[in-house]
Amino acid sequence: QQPVQSPQAVILREGEDAVINCSSSKALYSVHWYRQKHGEAPVFLMILLKGGEQKGHEKISASFNEKKQQSSLYLTASQLSYSGTYFCGTETYNQGGKLIFGQGTELSVKP
Amino acid sequence: KAGVTQTPRYLIKTRGQQVTLSCSPISGHRSVSWYQQTPGQGLQFLFEYFSETQRNKGNFPGRFSGRQFSNSRSEMNVSTLELGDSALYLCASSLAGDDTLYGYTFGSGTRLTVV
């Protein structure tokens, strides 16, 4: 039931791009993305609804492929501040408010 | 604008005891969710309340319970504590209603240690 994220970890140099994927075996109503820095609370980045909507936040954007039940998070021209663990959270139909999180992807951006 | 406030921040309890954690959501937010975060299991959903009603519950034993008050503040209770209950407990609030979707704002959490 837990969505699967890939990769588990990624190391980037400043300015490089990255893609984090989130796949579910269930039919999804929405996908959330959060970033958590060490010792801090998760911070909401964006939400995607069924229908393949793409959202943007600074240089971070995401897409949702309803046919594949897969969402991808795109980090463009990464900055040091992007370091942290990224989680996707999925909601299924008739279970609004119940977010099931993936295991997380640890992103480290080096100067 | 005040964020989600969780109290206490840290707690040390002995096996067998019970504990109550508190969460004050952002003003106007009616949905409150609770999550358990551990290094091994990650972020796991405990339950979600909306307008004082539990809408969803995760796969946790009955020792874990919660409630929401009319002012949207929420509490969660864990009875008969076990060592495995040691974790960071996060509360999150949202404007989410029956047919609208919003992101969740998380509190800083309560770090519970069971000895």
Short mmCIF file of C-alpha atoms in Angstrom, two decimals:
data_model
loop_
_atom_site.label_atom_id
_atom_site.label_comp_id
_atom_site.label_asym_id
_atom_site.label_seq_id
_atom_site.Cartn_x
_atom_site.Cartn_y
_atom_site.Cartn_z
CA GLN A 1 0.00 0.00 0.00
CA GLN A 2 2.92 2.31 0.69
CA PRO A 3 4.04 4.15 -2.46
CA VAL A 4 7.52 3.37 -3.68
CA GLN A 5 9.98 6.19 -4.17
CA SER A 6 13.09 6.10 -6.30
CA PRO A 7 15.92 6.72 -6.01
CA GLN A 8 16.44 6.24 -2.28
CA ALA A 9 19.25 8.77 -2.26
CA VAL A 10 20.87 11.18 -4.68
CA ILE A 11 23.85 13.48 -4.49
CA LEU A 12 23.98 16.54 -6.72
CA ARG A 13 26.28 19.44 -7.39
CA GLU A 14 24.76 22.90 -7.24
CA GLY A 15 23.03 23.68 -10.51
CA GLU A 16 22.35 20.08 -11.48
CA ASP A 17 18.89 18.65 -12.04
CA ALA A 18 17.19 15.69 -10.39
CA VAL A 19 14.02 13.66 -10.71
CA ILE A 20 12.34 11.77 -7.88
CA ASN A 21 9.66 9.23 -8.69
CA CYS A 22 6.74 7.97 -6.66
CA SER A 23 4.72 4.92 -7.74
CA SER A 24 1.59 3.43 -6.27
CA SER A 25 -0.25 0.19 -6.86
CA LYS A 26 -3.54 1.87 -5.94
CA ALA A 27 -5.74 4.24 -7.91
CA LEU A 28 -4.82 7.65 -6.59
CA TYR A 29 -6.87 10.76 -6.10
CA SER A 30 -3.99 12.99 -5.22
CA VAL A 31 -0.27 13.07 -4.62
CA HIS A 32 1.45 15.41 -2.18
CA TRP A 33 5.14 16.26 -2.04
CA TYR A 34 6.96 17.35 1.12
CA ARG A 35 10.55 18.16 2.01
CA GLN A 36 11.98 17.53 5.45
CA LYS A 37 15.30 18.88 6.62
CA HIS A 38 17.14 17.17 9.42
CA GLY A 39 15.55 17.91 12.78
CA GLU A 40 12.69 19.87 11.24
CA ALA A 41 9.08 19.21 10.34
CA PRO A 42 8.09 18.21 6.80
CA VAL A 43 7.20 21.20 4.63
CA PHE A 44 4.49 21.07 2.00
CA LEU A 45 5.73 21.65 -1.56
CA MET A 46 2.76 20.91 -3.79
CA ILE A 47 -0.29 18.77 -4.43
CA LEU A 48 -1.29 17.12 -7.67
CA LEU A 49 -4.73 15.88 -8.52
CA LYS A 50 -5.81 13.17 -10.94
CA GLY A 51 -5.74 14.33 -14.50
CA GLY A 52 -2.02 14.82 -15.04
CA GLU A 53 -1.82 18.30 -13.61
CA GLN A 54 1.60 19.79 -13.27
CA LYS A 55 2.37 22.19 -10.49
CA GLY A 56 5.34 24.43 -9.94
CA HIS A 57 7.08 25.86 -6.93
CA GLU A 58 10.21 27.97 -7.46
CA LYS A 59 12.37 25.74 -9.63
CA ILE A 60 10.61 22.62 -8.42
CA SER A 61 7.76 21.15 -10.42
CA ALA A 62 5.89 17.86 -10.50
CA SER A 63 3.64 15.78 -12.68
CA PHE A 64 1.10 13.04 -12.12
CA ASN A 65 0.54 10.24 -14.61
CA GLU A 66 -2.90 8.86 -13.77
CA LYS A 67 -2.55 5.83 -16.05
CA LYS A 68 0.64 4.69 -14.36
CA GLN A 69 -0.32 5.97 -10.86
CA GLN A 70 3.04 7.63 -10.81
CA SER A 71 4.20 11.08 -9.86
CA SER A 72 7.55 12.66 -10.55
CA LEU A 73 9.18 15.61 -8.80
CA TYR A 74 11.57 17.69 -10.90
CA LEU A 75 14.25 19.79 -9.26
CA THR A 76 15.88 22.16 -11.71
CA ALA A 77 19.18 23.98 -11.20
CA SER A 78 19.42 22.68 -7.65
CA GLN A 79 20.47 24.94 -4.80
CA LEU A 80 22.10 24.08 -1.48
CA SER A 81 18.77 24.79 0.21
CA TYR A 82 17.17 21.90 -1.68
CA SER A 83 19.00 19.37 0.49
CA GLY A 84 16.73 17.25 2.61
CA THR A 85 14.50 14.21 2.45
CA TYR A 86 11.64 14.32 -0.02
CA PHE A 87 8.47 12.41 0.66
CA CYS A 88 5.53 11.74 -1.55
CA GLY A 89 2.18 11.21 0.15
CA THR A 90 -0.74 9.60 -1.64
CA GLU A 91 -4.47 9.79 -1.11
CA THR A 92 -6.91 7.29 -2.56
CA TYR A 93 -10.56 7.78 -3.37
CA ASN A 94 -12.93 7.91 -0.41
CA GLN A 95 -10.03 8.23 2.00
CA GLY A 96 -9.44 11.94 1.89
CA GLY A 97 -7.23 13.08 4.70
CA LYS A 98 -5.35 9.79 4.91
CA LEU A 99 -1.90 10.38 3.48
CA ILE A 100 0.27 7.34 2.96
CA PHE A 101 3.89 8.36 2.62
CA GLY A 102 6.68 6.79 0.64
CA GLN A 103 9.91 5.86 2.36
CA GLY A 104 11.58 9.10 1.32
CA THR A 105 14.40 10.15 -0.99
CA GLU A 106 17.44 11.76 0.60
CA LEU A 107 18.76 14.57 -1.57
CA SER A 108 22.13 16.14 -0.89
CA VAL A 109 23.30 19.16 -2.85
CA LYS A 110 27.01 19.91 -2.68
CA PRO A 111 28.73 23.19 -3.58
CA LYS B 1 0.18 33.66 11.47
CA ALA B 2 0.88 31.02 14.13
CA GLY B 3 1.83 27.59 12.89
CA VAL B 4 0.85 24.17 14.20
CA THR B 5 1.81 23.92 17.86
CA GLN B 6 2.59 20.61 19.51
CA THR B 7 3.22 20.11 23.19
CA PRO B 8 5.29 18.88 24.81
CA ARG B 9 8.35 18.86 22.54
CA TYR B 10 10.08 16.07 24.42
CA LEU B 11 8.78 13.36 26.67
CA ILE B 12 10.34 10.43 28.48
CA LYS B 13 8.02 7.74 29.78
CA THR B 14 8.37 4.30 31.30
CA ARG B 15 6.98 1.13 29.74
CA GLY B 16 3.39 0.54 30.78
CA GLN B 17 2.59 4.18 31.36
CA GLN B 18 0.25 6.22 29.21
CA VAL B 19 0.85 9.55 27.51
CA THR B 20 -1.22 12.35 26.01
CA LEU B 21 0.11 14.60 23.27
CA SER B 22 -1.48 17.86 22.25
CA CYS B 23 -1.80 19.66 18.93
CA SER B 24 -3.17 23.12 18.19
CA PRO B 25 -3.78 23.57 14.46
CA ILE B 26 -3.51 26.75 12.44
CA SER B 27 -6.50 28.97 13.04
CA GLY B 28 -9.28 28.05 10.61
CA HIS B 29 -7.95 24.59 9.86
CA ARG B 30 -10.51 21.91 10.67
CA SER B 31 -8.57 18.83 9.59
CA VAL B 32 -5.93 17.44 11.94
CA SER B 33 -3.85 14.36 11.25
CA TRP B 34 -1.34 12.47 13.35
CA TYR B 35 1.74 10.62 12.11
CA GLN B 36 4.41 8.51 13.73
CA GLN B 37 7.91 8.91 12.34
CA THR B 38 10.69 6.43 13.02
CA PRO B 39 13.97 5.75 11.16
CA GLY B 40 12.86 2.23 10.30
CA GLN B 41 9.22 2.72 9.33
CA GLY B 42 9.25 6.30 8.09
CA LEU B 43 6.11 8.41 8.28
CA GLN B 44 3.10 6.33 9.24
CA PHE B 45 -0.47 7.59 9.35
CA LEU B 46 -2.21 7.24 12.71
CA PHE B 47 -5.57 8.99 12.27
CA GLU B 48 -7.27 12.06 10.89
CA TYR B 49 -10.01 14.19 12.40
CA PHE B 50 -12.31 16.65 10.72
CA SER B 51 -14.86 18.67 12.65
CA GLU B 52 -14.46 16.45 15.72
CA THR B 53 -15.05 13.23 13.75
CA GLN B 54 -12.42 10.61 13.03
CA ARG B 55 -12.54 10.16 9.27
CA ASN B 56 -9.66 7.77 8.81
CA LYS B 57 -7.52 5.50 10.93
CA GLY B 58 -4.21 3.83 10.22
CA ASN B 59 -3.03 0.35 11.13
CA PHE B 60 -2.08 0.92 14.71
CA PRO B 61 -3.27 -1.04 17.77
CA GLY B 62 -6.14 0.20 19.88
CA ARG B 63 -3.65 1.57 22.41
CA PHE B 64 -3.40 4.56 20.12
CA SER B 65 -6.41 6.84 20.26
CA GLY B 66 -7.22 10.44 19.58
CA ARG B 67 -9.88 13.06 19.67
CA GLN B 68 -10.60 16.52 18.38
CA PHE B 69 -12.31 19.30 20.24
CA SER B 70 -14.79 21.88 18.98
CA ASN B 71 -11.98 24.44 18.60
CA SER B 72 -10.13 21.94 16.33
CA ARG B 73 -7.42 21.28 18.87
CA SER B 74 -6.54 17.61 18.99
CA GLU B 75 -5.02 15.16 21.41
CA MET B 76 -3.65 11.71 20.94
CA ASN B 77 -3.26 9.18 23.69
CA VAL B 78 -1.08 6.10 23.87
CA SER B 79 -1.79 3.68 26.67
CA THR B 80 0.38 0.88 28.02
CA LEU B 81 3.50 2.24 26.38
CA GLU B 82 5.96 -0.14 24.75
CA LEU B 83 9.61 0.45 23.86
CA GLY B 84 8.63 0.37 20.17
CA ASP B 85 6.42 3.41 20.66
CA SER B 86 9.51 5.59 20.89
CA ALA B 87 9.21 7.93 17.93
CA LEU B 88 8.60 11.44 16.72
CA TYR B 89 4.87 12.10 16.68
CA LEU B 90 3.84 14.71 14.16
CA CYS B 91 0.59 16.56 13.93
CA ALA B 92 -0.52 18.22 10.69
CA SER B 93 -3.41 20.53 9.96
CA SER B 94 -5.14 21.48 6.74
CA LEU B 95 -7.96 23.56 5.32
CA ALA B 96 -9.09 20.37 3.58
CA GLY B 97 -12.82 19.81 3.58
CA ASP B 98 -15.09 17.25 2.02
CA ASP B 99 -14.36 18.16 -1.57
CA THR B 100 -11.32 20.37 -1.47
CA LEU B 101 -7.70 19.42 -1.27
CA TYR B 102 -4.97 21.38 0.41
CA GLY B 103 -1.55 20.58 1.65
CA TYR B 104 -0.81 19.89 5.27
CA THR B 105 1.19 22.07 7.62
CA PHE B 106 3.16 20.01 10.11
CA GLY B 107 4.05 20.89 13.66
CA SER B 108 7.56 20.40 15.02
CA GLY B 109 6.50 17.17 16.68
CA THR B 110 6.75 15.53 20.08
CA ARG B 111 9.76 13.31 20.59
CA LEU B 112 8.60 10.43 22.79
CA THR B 113 11.14 8.14 24.38
CA VAL B 114 9.95 5.04 26.20
CA VAL B 115 12.43 3.49 28.64
#
